[in-house]
Amino acid sequence: MNSHVKTDLAPIPFIDVAAQRARLGTRIDEAVKRVLDHCRFVNGPEVVELEQKLAAFAGAKHAVACASGTDALAMILMAWGVKPGDAVFCPAFTFCATAEVVPWVGATPVFVDVLEDTFNIDPASLEAGIKVAKAKGLTPKVVIPVDLFGQPADMDAIGAIATANGLKVLCDTAQGFGATWNGRRTGSFGDATATSFFPAKPLGCFGDGGAVFTDDDDLVPVLKSVREHGQGVDKYENVRIGMTGRLDTMQAAILLEKITIFEDEIAARQRAAERYNAALKDVCIVPTLDPRATSVWAQYTIRLPHGVRDGLAAALQKEGVPTAVYYRIPMHRQPAYAEYPSAGNGLPVCERLAGEVISLPMHAYLDEASQDRVIAAVRRALGA
Ligand SMILES: *Cc1c(COP(=O)(O)O)cnc(C)c1O
């Protein structure tokens, strides 16, 4: 390292949850105190209020709050009655939860390749995956497009393939809540959408949380039943197999405060992404947005030639700049998932990206001075 490089600076946070709390002042504390006072910790009034706000924000008819993004995905598959013998198509370049819920209902995940520029599901590979599933005697049932790193998947192409093949579309917008496609927010596409309020997601709570969005009136009571142990009209009648999938009232109260500043935070993330793009586009491959999409920048992920990424991470670490690699091992190479089929030819784009990607600090409170430190450190490490 050059001697002029300062190493005594405080480390930059990868995601800054504390800055957001400071901005909201006493509002979160007051919201939590209201719940402590009314004591309706489960199914309290804040949960219903949040569901209404979330649906309005997304432009969906209904929102059903739940305990996590993973539960949101699982609840939808359970409510649809997805079962053994059914194929559920998932991109292999994603967080494991997208595919994890599929074996929970006894169905088979079929892994599909992604597009090199957007990191999202490749429509041509989806079509290949449908052929593979049929050849294996599986019934193609559901596709789960993921809005990776905050950018919506190609809803037009996926929707057309789904219609032609009788697939339901379950959008996984755990990373993309608040983003738009053709001017419409995520949560308003497909047959149902799952999102997550894990603290590191664009809209995060102070623990685990999630939600389902749908325009399907008939699905809502089924989702609510699944969320409460498959209860029927009577609480202690069980009409289906369900789970404990509720969102805590406390988390709902916190989210009701956070959602009031979410649009402003999305704008701040967009500004940070544009600054990164302008400052780094000559030294690495910066993220590409489809012209029909906006992103909420859950991650700012660059690409470098194979073999360069881990050295960059080590150099940045020495300068107090954290990085992360999403995702080092694509799903079809994970030991727990290796037995499941994939769309064929080894999913070359997922495998290439897994060796090239690295994510830089990104959040709504990344001030320009900190970001300039990240940029300078990246450029120095890459010898630019
Ligand atoms: C985080 C995430 C999930 C799971 O959300 P949890 O709330 O952590 O259960 C699902 N899919 C994707 C793409 C995610 O990033």
CSV table of C-alpha atoms and ligand atoms in Angstrom, one decimal:
chain,number,residue,atom,x,y,z
A,1,MET,CA,0.0,0.0,0.0
A,2,ASN,CA,1.2,3.5,-0.8
A,3,SER,CA,2.5,5.4,2.3
A,4,HIS,CA,0.2,8.4,1.6
A,5,VAL,CA,-2.9,6.2,2.1
A,6,LYS,CA,-4.6,7.0,5.3
A,7,THR,CA,-5.6,3.9,7.3
A,8,ASP,CA,-6.7,5.6,10.5
A,9,LEU,CA,-10.1,6.6,9.2
A,10,ALA,CA,-13.2,5.0,10.8
A,11,PRO,CA,-14.5,2.1,8.8
A,12,ILE,CA,-17.4,2.9,6.5
A,13,PRO,CA,-20.5,0.9,7.3
A,14,PHE,CA,-21.7,-1.4,4.5
A,15,ILE,CA,-25.3,-0.5,5.4
A,16,ASP,CA,-26.1,2.2,7.9
A,17,VAL,CA,-29.1,1.4,10.0
A,18,ALA,CA,-28.0,3.8,12.8
A,19,ALA,CA,-28.1,6.9,10.6
A,20,GLN,CA,-31.7,6.2,9.6
A,21,ARG,CA,-32.7,5.8,13.3
A,22,ALA,CA,-31.1,9.1,14.1
A,23,ARG,CA,-33.0,10.8,11.3
A,24,LEU,CA,-36.3,9.5,12.6
A,25,GLY,CA,-35.5,10.9,16.0
A,26,THR,CA,-38.0,9.8,18.7
A,27,ARG,CA,-40.6,8.6,16.2
A,28,ILE,CA,-39.6,4.9,16.4
A,29,ASP,CA,-39.3,5.0,20.1
A,30,GLU,CA,-42.8,6.5,20.4
A,31,ALA,CA,-44.2,3.9,18.0
A,32,VAL,CA,-42.7,1.1,20.0
A,33,LYS,CA,-44.0,2.6,23.2
A,34,ARG,CA,-47.5,2.8,21.8
A,35,VAL,CA,-47.4,-1.0,21.3
A,36,LEU,CA,-45.9,-1.6,24.7
A,37,ASP,CA,-48.8,0.4,26.1
A,38,HIS,CA,-51.7,-1.3,24.2
A,39,CYS,CA,-50.0,-4.8,24.6
A,40,ARG,CA,-51.5,-6.2,21.4
A,41,PHE,CA,-48.2,-7.7,20.4
A,42,VAL,CA,-49.7,-10.2,17.9
A,43,ASN,CA,-52.3,-9.0,15.3
A,44,GLY,CA,-52.4,-5.5,16.8
A,45,PRO,CA,-53.9,-2.6,15.0
A,46,GLU,CA,-50.6,-1.5,13.5
A,47,VAL,CA,-50.5,-4.7,11.4
A,48,VAL,CA,-53.7,-3.9,9.5
A,49,GLU,CA,-52.7,-0.2,9.1
A,50,LEU,CA,-49.4,-1.3,7.7
A,51,GLU,CA,-51.0,-3.7,5.3
A,52,GLN,CA,-53.1,-0.9,3.9
A,53,LYS,CA,-50.1,1.4,3.5
A,54,LEU,CA,-48.0,-1.3,1.9
A,55,ALA,CA,-50.7,-2.1,-0.7
A,56,ALA,CA,-51.2,1.6,-1.5
A,57,PHE,CA,-47.5,2.1,-1.8
A,58,ALA,CA,-47.1,-0.9,-4.2
A,59,GLY,CA,-50.2,-0.3,-6.2
A,60,ALA,CA,-51.5,-3.7,-5.3
A,61,LYS,CA,-55.1,-4.5,-4.2
A,62,HIS,CA,-54.0,-6.4,-1.1
A,63,ALA,CA,-51.0,-6.8,1.2
A,64,VAL,CA,-50.7,-9.6,3.8
A,65,ALA,CA,-47.9,-8.9,6.3
A,66,CYS,CA,-45.9,-11.9,7.5
A,67,ALA,CA,-42.9,-12.9,9.5
A,68,SER,CA,-40.2,-12.9,6.8
A,69,GLY,CA,-39.6,-12.8,3.1
A,70,THR,CA,-39.0,-16.6,3.2
A,71,ASP,CA,-42.4,-17.1,4.9
A,72,ALA,CA,-44.0,-14.8,2.3
A,73,LEU,CA,-42.7,-17.0,-0.5
A,74,ALA,CA,-43.7,-20.2,1.3
A,75,MET,CA,-47.2,-18.9,2.1
A,76,ILE,CA,-47.9,-18.2,-1.5
A,77,LEU,CA,-46.8,-21.7,-2.7
A,78,MET,CA,-48.8,-23.3,0.2
A,79,ALA,CA,-51.9,-21.2,-0.7
A,80,TRP,CA,-51.7,-22.2,-4.3
A,81,GLY,CA,-51.4,-25.8,-3.4
A,82,VAL,CA,-48.1,-26.4,-5.1
A,83,LYS,CA,-47.2,-30.0,-4.5
A,84,PRO,CA,-44.9,-33.0,-5.3
A,85,GLY,CA,-44.5,-33.4,-9.1
A,86,ASP,CA,-44.7,-29.7,-9.7
A,87,ALA,CA,-41.8,-27.7,-11.1
A,88,VAL,CA,-41.0,-24.2,-9.8
A,89,PHE,CA,-38.5,-22.2,-11.9
A,90,CYS,CA,-36.0,-20.1,-10.0
A,91,PRO,CA,-32.9,-18.2,-11.1
A,92,ALA,CA,-29.8,-19.8,-9.8
A,93,PHE,CA,-28.1,-16.5,-9.1
A,94,THR,CA,-30.1,-15.5,-6.0
A,95,PHE,CA,-30.4,-15.7,-2.2
A,96,CYS,CA,-31.2,-19.3,-1.2
A,97,ALA,CA,-34.6,-18.5,0.1
A,98,THR,CA,-36.0,-18.2,-3.4
A,99,ALA,CA,-35.5,-21.9,-4.0
A,100,GLU,CA,-35.6,-23.1,-0.4
A,101,VAL,CA,-39.3,-22.9,0.0
A,102,VAL,CA,-39.9,-25.1,-3.1
A,103,PRO,CA,-38.9,-28.4,-1.4
A,104,TRP,CA,-40.8,-27.4,1.7
A,105,VAL,CA,-44.0,-28.1,-0.3
A,106,GLY,CA,-42.5,-31.2,-1.9
A,107,ALA,CA,-42.1,-29.5,-5.3
A,108,THR,CA,-39.0,-29.5,-7.4
A,109,PRO,CA,-36.9,-26.3,-8.0
A,110,VAL,CA,-35.7,-26.1,-11.6
A,111,PHE,CA,-32.7,-23.7,-11.9
A,112,VAL,CA,-32.6,-21.2,-14.7
A,113,ASP,CA,-29.8,-18.9,-16.0
A,114,VAL,CA,-29.7,-15.1,-15.7
A,115,LEU,CA,-28.9,-12.3,-18.0
A,116,GLU,CA,-25.4,-11.0,-17.8
A,117,ASP,CA,-26.3,-7.3,-17.8
A,118,THR,CA,-29.2,-7.2,-15.3
A,119,PHE,CA,-28.4,-10.3,-13.3
A,120,ASN,CA,-32.1,-11.2,-13.6
A,121,ILE,CA,-33.8,-14.4,-14.9
A,122,ASP,CA,-33.1,-15.1,-18.6
A,123,PRO,CA,-36.4,-15.7,-20.5
A,124,ALA,CA,-34.7,-18.0,-23.1
A,125,SER,CA,-33.2,-20.1,-20.2
A,126,LEU,CA,-36.7,-20.2,-18.6
A,127,GLU,CA,-38.1,-21.7,-21.8
A,128,ALA,CA,-35.3,-24.2,-21.8
A,129,GLY,CA,-36.0,-25.0,-18.2
A,130,ILE,CA,-39.7,-25.7,-19.0
A,131,LYS,CA,-38.6,-28.3,-21.6
A,132,VAL,CA,-36.2,-29.9,-19.1
A,133,ALA,CA,-39.0,-30.1,-16.5
A,134,LYS,CA,-41.5,-31.7,-18.9
A,135,ALA,CA,-38.9,-34.2,-20.1
A,136,LYS,CA,-38.4,-35.2,-16.4
A,137,GLY,CA,-42.2,-35.8,-16.0
A,138,LEU,CA,-42.7,-32.7,-13.9
A,139,THR,CA,-45.6,-30.3,-14.3
A,140,PRO,CA,-44.5,-26.7,-14.9
A,141,LYS,CA,-46.4,-24.7,-12.3
A,142,VAL,CA,-44.7,-21.5,-11.0
A,143,VAL,CA,-41.9,-19.2,-12.0
A,144,ILE,CA,-40.2,-17.0,-9.4
A,145,PRO,CA,-38.5,-14.0,-11.0
A,146,VAL,CA,-36.2,-12.3,-8.5
A,147,ASP,CA,-35.6,-8.5,-8.6
A,148,LEU,CA,-31.9,-9.0,-7.9
A,149,PHE,CA,-30.0,-6.2,-6.2
A,150,GLY,CA,-33.1,-4.0,-6.5
A,151,GLN,CA,-33.9,-4.0,-10.2
A,152,PRO,CA,-37.1,-5.7,-11.4
A,153,ALA,CA,-36.9,-8.7,-13.6
A,154,ASP,CA,-38.3,-8.5,-17.2
A,155,MET,CA,-41.9,-8.7,-16.3
A,156,ASP,CA,-43.0,-8.4,-19.9
A,157,ALA,CA,-41.0,-11.4,-21.2
A,158,ILE,CA,-41.7,-13.5,-18.0
A,159,GLY,CA,-45.4,-12.7,-18.2
A,160,ALA,CA,-45.6,-13.8,-21.8
A,161,ILE,CA,-43.8,-17.1,-21.2
A,162,ALA,CA,-45.9,-17.8,-18.1
A,163,THR,CA,-49.2,-17.1,-20.0
A,164,ALA,CA,-48.1,-19.4,-22.9
A,165,ASN,CA,-47.2,-22.2,-20.5
A,166,GLY,CA,-49.9,-21.9,-17.8
A,167,LEU,CA,-47.4,-20.9,-15.1
A,168,LYS,CA,-48.2,-18.8,-12.1
A,169,VAL,CA,-45.8,-15.9,-11.5
A,170,LEU,CA,-44.5,-15.4,-8.0
A,171,CYS,CA,-42.4,-12.3,-7.9
A,172,ASP,CA,-39.6,-12.3,-5.3
A,173,THR,CA,-39.0,-8.6,-4.6
A,174,ALA,CA,-37.2,-9.1,-1.3
A,175,GLN,CA,-34.5,-6.8,-2.8
A,176,GLY,CA,-36.7,-4.7,-5.1
A,177,PHE,CA,-39.5,-3.4,-3.1
A,178,GLY,CA,-40.2,0.2,-4.2
A,179,ALA,CA,-38.6,-0.2,-7.7
A,180,THR,CA,-40.6,0.2,-10.9
A,181,TRP,CA,-41.1,-1.5,-14.2
A,182,ASN,CA,-42.8,0.4,-17.0
A,183,GLY,CA,-43.7,3.0,-14.3
A,184,ARG,CA,-45.4,0.5,-12.0
A,185,ARG,CA,-44.1,-0.5,-8.6
A,186,THR,CA,-43.0,-4.0,-7.8
A,187,GLY,CA,-45.8,-5.8,-5.9
A,188,SER,CA,-48.2,-5.1,-8.7
A,189,PHE,CA,-47.0,-7.7,-11.1
A,190,GLY,CA,-47.6,-11.4,-11.5
A,191,ASP,CA,-50.1,-13.4,-9.5
A,192,ALA,CA,-48.5,-12.7,-6.2
A,193,THR,CA,-45.3,-11.0,-4.8
A,194,ALA,CA,-43.2,-11.7,-1.8
A,195,THR,CA,-41.0,-9.2,-0.1
A,196,SER,CA,-38.8,-9.0,3.0
A,197,PHE,CA,-38.3,-6.4,5.7
A,198,PHE,CA,-35.0,-7.9,7.0
A,199,PRO,CA,-33.0,-4.9,8.3
A,200,ALA,CA,-30.6,-4.9,5.4
A,201,LYS,CA,-33.3,-4.8,2.7
A,202,PRO,CA,-34.3,-1.4,1.1
A,203,LEU,CA,-37.3,-1.2,3.5
A,204,GLY,CA,-36.2,-2.9,6.6
A,205,CYS,CA,-37.6,-3.4,10.1
A,206,PHE,CA,-35.8,-4.0,13.4
A,207,GLY,CA,-36.0,-7.8,13.1
A,208,ASP,CA,-37.6,-10.2,10.7
A,209,GLY,CA,-40.6,-9.3,8.6
A,210,GLY,CA,-42.2,-9.7,5.2
A,211,ALA,CA,-45.3,-9.3,3.1
A,212,VAL,CA,-47.3,-10.8,0.3
A,213,PHE,CA,-48.9,-8.6,-2.4
A,214,THR,CA,-51.7,-9.8,-4.7
A,215,ASP,CA,-54.7,-8.5,-6.6
A,216,ASP,CA,-56.4,-11.9,-6.2
A,217,ASP,CA,-59.4,-11.4,-3.8
A,218,ASP,CA,-59.8,-15.2,-3.3
A,219,LEU,CA,-56.1,-15.7,-2.4
A,220,VAL,CA,-56.2,-13.3,0.5
A,221,PRO,CA,-58.3,-15.4,3.0
A,222,VAL,CA,-56.2,-18.5,2.1
A,223,LEU,CA,-52.9,-16.6,2.8
A,224,LYS,CA,-54.3,-15.4,6.1
A,225,SER,CA,-55.4,-18.9,7.0
A,226,VAL,CA,-51.9,-20.3,6.1
A,227,ARG,CA,-50.4,-17.6,8.2
A,228,GLU,CA,-52.4,-18.8,11.3
A,229,HIS,CA,-51.9,-22.6,11.2
A,230,GLY,CA,-54.4,-23.1,8.5
A,231,GLN,CA,-57.3,-21.9,10.6
A,232,GLY,CA,-60.9,-21.9,9.3
A,233,VAL,CA,-63.7,-19.7,10.3
A,234,ASP,CA,-63.2,-20.7,13.9
A,235,LYS,CA,-59.7,-20.1,15.3
A,236,TYR,CA,-59.3,-23.6,16.5
A,237,GLU,CA,-60.6,-25.3,13.4
A,238,ASN,CA,-57.8,-26.3,11.0
A,239,VAL,CA,-58.8,-26.5,7.4
A,240,ARG,CA,-55.3,-26.8,5.8
A,241,ILE,CA,-51.7,-27.2,6.9
A,242,GLY,CA,-50.3,-23.7,7.8
A,243,MET,CA,-47.6,-22.1,9.9
A,244,THR,CA,-47.0,-19.3,12.4
A,245,GLY,CA,-46.3,-16.7,9.8
A,246,ARG,CA,-47.5,-13.4,11.5
A,247,LEU,CA,-45.6,-10.1,11.6
A,248,ASP,CA,-45.1,-8.8,15.1
A,249,THR,CA,-47.1,-5.6,15.9
A,250,MET,CA,-43.9,-4.0,17.1
A,251,GLN,CA,-42.3,-4.5,13.7
A,252,ALA,CA,-45.4,-3.2,12.0
A,253,ALA,CA,-45.3,0.0,14.1
A,254,ILE,CA,-41.6,0.5,13.2
A,255,LEU,CA,-42.3,0.0,9.5
A,256,LEU,CA,-45.2,2.5,9.6
A,257,GLU,CA,-42.6,5.2,10.6
A,258,LYS,CA,-40.0,4.0,8.1
A,259,ILE,CA,-42.3,3.9,5.1
A,260,THR,CA,-42.9,7.7,5.5
A,261,ILE,CA,-39.3,8.3,4.5
A,262,PHE,CA,-38.9,5.4,2.1
A,263,GLU,CA,-39.4,7.3,-1.2
A,264,ASP,CA,-36.9,9.9,-0.1
A,265,GLU,CA,-34.4,7.1,0.8
A,266,ILE,CA,-34.9,5.5,-2.7
A,267,ALA,CA,-34.0,8.9,-4.3
A,268,ALA,CA,-30.9,9.1,-2.1
A,269,ARG,CA,-29.9,5.5,-3.2
A,270,GLN,CA,-30.4,6.5,-6.8
A,271,ARG,CA,-28.1,9.5,-6.4
A,272,ALA,CA,-25.4,7.4,-4.8
A,273,ALA,CA,-25.7,4.8,-7.6
A,274,GLU,CA,-25.3,7.5,-10.2
A,275,ARG,CA,-22.2,8.9,-8.4
A,276,TYR,CA,-20.7,5.4,-8.3
A,277,ASN,CA,-21.5,4.8,-12.0
A,278,ALA,CA,-19.9,8.1,-13.1
A,279,ALA,CA,-16.7,7.5,-11.0
A,280,LEU,CA,-16.2,3.8,-11.7
A,281,LYS,CA,-17.4,3.1,-15.2
A,282,ASP,CA,-13.9,3.3,-16.7
A,283,VAL,CA,-12.3,0.8,-14.2
A,284,CYS,CA,-15.0,-2.0,-13.9
A,285,ILE,CA,-18.4,-3.0,-15.3
A,286,VAL,CA,-20.9,-0.9,-13.5
A,287,PRO,CA,-24.6,-2.1,-13.1
A,288,THR,CA,-26.9,-1.8,-16.1
A,289,LEU,CA,-30.5,-0.8,-15.8
A,290,ASP,CA,-33.1,-2.0,-18.3
A,291,PRO,CA,-34.6,1.2,-19.8
A,292,ARG,CA,-38.0,0.1,-18.5
A,293,ALA,CA,-36.7,-0.3,-14.9
A,294,THR,CA,-35.8,1.8,-11.9
A,295,SER,CA,-33.8,0.2,-9.1
A,296,VAL,CA,-33.9,0.6,-5.3
A,297,TRP,CA,-30.2,-0.4,-5.3
A,298,ALA,CA,-30.5,-3.0,-2.5
A,299,GLN,CA,-26.9,-3.6,-3.6
A,300,TYR,CA,-24.4,-1.7,-5.8
A,301,THR,CA,-22.7,-4.6,-7.6
A,302,ILE,CA,-19.8,-4.2,-10.0
A,303,ARG,CA,-18.0,-6.8,-12.1
A,304,LEU,CA,-14.3,-7.4,-12.6
A,305,PRO,CA,-12.3,-9.8,-14.6
A,306,HIS,CA,-12.2,-13.3,-13.1
A,307,GLY,CA,-9.6,-13.5,-10.3
A,308,VAL,CA,-9.5,-9.8,-9.5
A,309,ARG,CA,-12.4,-9.5,-7.0
A,310,ASP,CA,-11.0,-11.1,-3.9
A,311,GLY,CA,-7.8,-9.0,-4.1
A,312,LEU,CA,-9.9,-5.9,-4.4
A,313,ALA,CA,-11.9,-6.9,-1.3
A,314,ALA,CA,-8.7,-7.4,0.7
A,315,ALA,CA,-7.2,-4.1,-0.4
A,316,LEU,CA,-10.5,-2.2,0.5
A,317,GLN,CA,-10.7,-4.0,3.8
A,318,LYS,CA,-7.3,-2.5,4.8
A,319,GLU,CA,-8.7,0.9,4.1
A,320,GLY,CA,-11.8,0.4,6.2
A,321,VAL,CA,-14.1,-0.1,3.2
A,322,PRO,CA,-16.3,-3.2,3.6
A,323,THR,CA,-17.5,-5.2,0.6
A,324,ALA,CA,-19.6,-8.3,0.1
A,325,VAL,CA,-20.0,-11.0,-2.5
A,326,TYR,CA,-23.5,-11.8,-3.6
A,327,TYR,CA,-23.4,-14.7,-4.6
A,328,ARG,CA,-20.2,-16.7,-4.6
A,329,ILE,CA,-21.9,-20.0,-5.2
A,330,PRO,CA,-24.9,-20.2,-7.6
A,331,MET,CA,-27.8,-22.3,-6.3
A,332,HIS,CA,-27.4,-25.2,-8.7
A,333,ARG,CA,-23.8,-25.7,-7.3
A,334,GLN,CA,-24.9,-25.6,-3.6
A,335,PRO,CA,-24.6,-29.0,-1.9
A,336,ALA,CA,-28.2,-29.0,-0.7
A,337,TYR,CA,-29.5,-28.2,-4.1
A,338,ALA,CA,-27.2,-30.1,-6.4
A,339,GLU,CA,-29.7,-32.9,-7.0
A,340,TYR,CA,-32.3,-30.6,-8.6
A,341,PRO,CA,-32.5,-30.1,-12.3
A,342,SER,CA,-31.4,-27.0,-14.1
A,343,ALA,CA,-32.2,-25.5,-17.5
A,344,GLY,CA,-29.1,-27.2,-19.0
A,345,ASN,CA,-25.6,-26.4,-20.2
A,346,GLY,CA,-24.4,-25.7,-16.6
A,347,LEU,CA,-26.0,-22.2,-16.4
A,348,PRO,CA,-22.8,-20.4,-17.7
A,349,VAL,CA,-23.8,-16.8,-16.9
A,350,CYS,CA,-24.6,-17.6,-13.2
A,351,GLU,CA,-21.2,-19.3,-12.9
A,352,ARG,CA,-19.3,-16.5,-14.6
A,353,LEU,CA,-21.0,-13.8,-12.5
A,354,ALA,CA,-20.3,-15.8,-9.3
A,355,GLY,CA,-16.6,-15.3,-10.0
A,356,GLU,CA,-16.8,-11.7,-11.0
A,357,VAL,CA,-19.2,-9.7,-8.8
A,358,ILE,CA,-18.5,-7.6,-5.7
A,359,SER,CA,-20.9,-5.2,-3.9
A,360,LEU,CA,-19.8,-1.9,-2.5
A,361,PRO,CA,-21.2,0.1,0.5
A,362,MET,CA,-24.7,1.3,-0.5
A,363,HIS,CA,-27.4,2.9,1.6
A,364,ALA,CA,-29.5,6.0,1.7
A,365,TYR,CA,-27.1,7.7,4.2
A,366,LEU,CA,-23.9,7.2,2.3
A,367,ASP,CA,-22.6,10.8,2.4
A,368,GLU,CA,-20.4,12.1,-0.5
A,369,ALA,CA,-17.2,12.2,1.5
A,370,SER,CA,-17.5,8.5,2.5
A,371,GLN,CA,-18.5,7.5,-1.0
A,372,ASP,CA,-15.5,9.4,-2.4
A,373,ARG,CA,-13.3,7.3,0.0
A,374,VAL,CA,-14.8,4.1,-1.4
A,375,ILE,CA,-14.3,5.3,-5.0
A,376,ALA,CA,-10.7,6.4,-4.4
A,377,ALA,CA,-9.9,3.1,-2.7
A,378,VAL,CA,-11.4,1.1,-5.5
A,379,ARG,CA,-9.6,3.1,-8.2
A,380,ARG,CA,-6.3,2.8,-6.3
A,381,ALA,CA,-6.7,-1.0,-5.7
A,382,LEU,CA,-7.4,-1.5,-9.4
A,383,GLY,CA,-4.3,0.6,-10.3
A,384,ALA,CA,-6.3,3.4,-12.0
B,1,LIG,C1,-33.6,-11.7,1.7
B,1,LIG,C2,-34.2,-12.4,0.6
B,1,LIG,C3,-35.2,-13.4,0.8
B,1,LIG,C4,-35.7,-13.8,2.2
B,1,LIG,O1,-36.1,-12.8,3.0
B,1,LIG,P1,-36.0,-13.1,4.6
B,1,LIG,O2,-36.9,-12.0,5.2
B,1,LIG,O3,-34.6,-13.0,5.0
B,1,LIG,O4,-36.6,-14.4,4.9
B,1,LIG,C5,-35.8,-14.0,-0.3
B,1,LIG,N1,-35.3,-13.7,-1.5
B,1,LIG,C6,-34.4,-12.9,-1.8
B,1,LIG,C7,-33.9,-12.6,-3.2
B,1,LIG,C8,-33.7,-12.2,-0.7
B,1,LIG,O5,-32.7,-11.3,-1.0
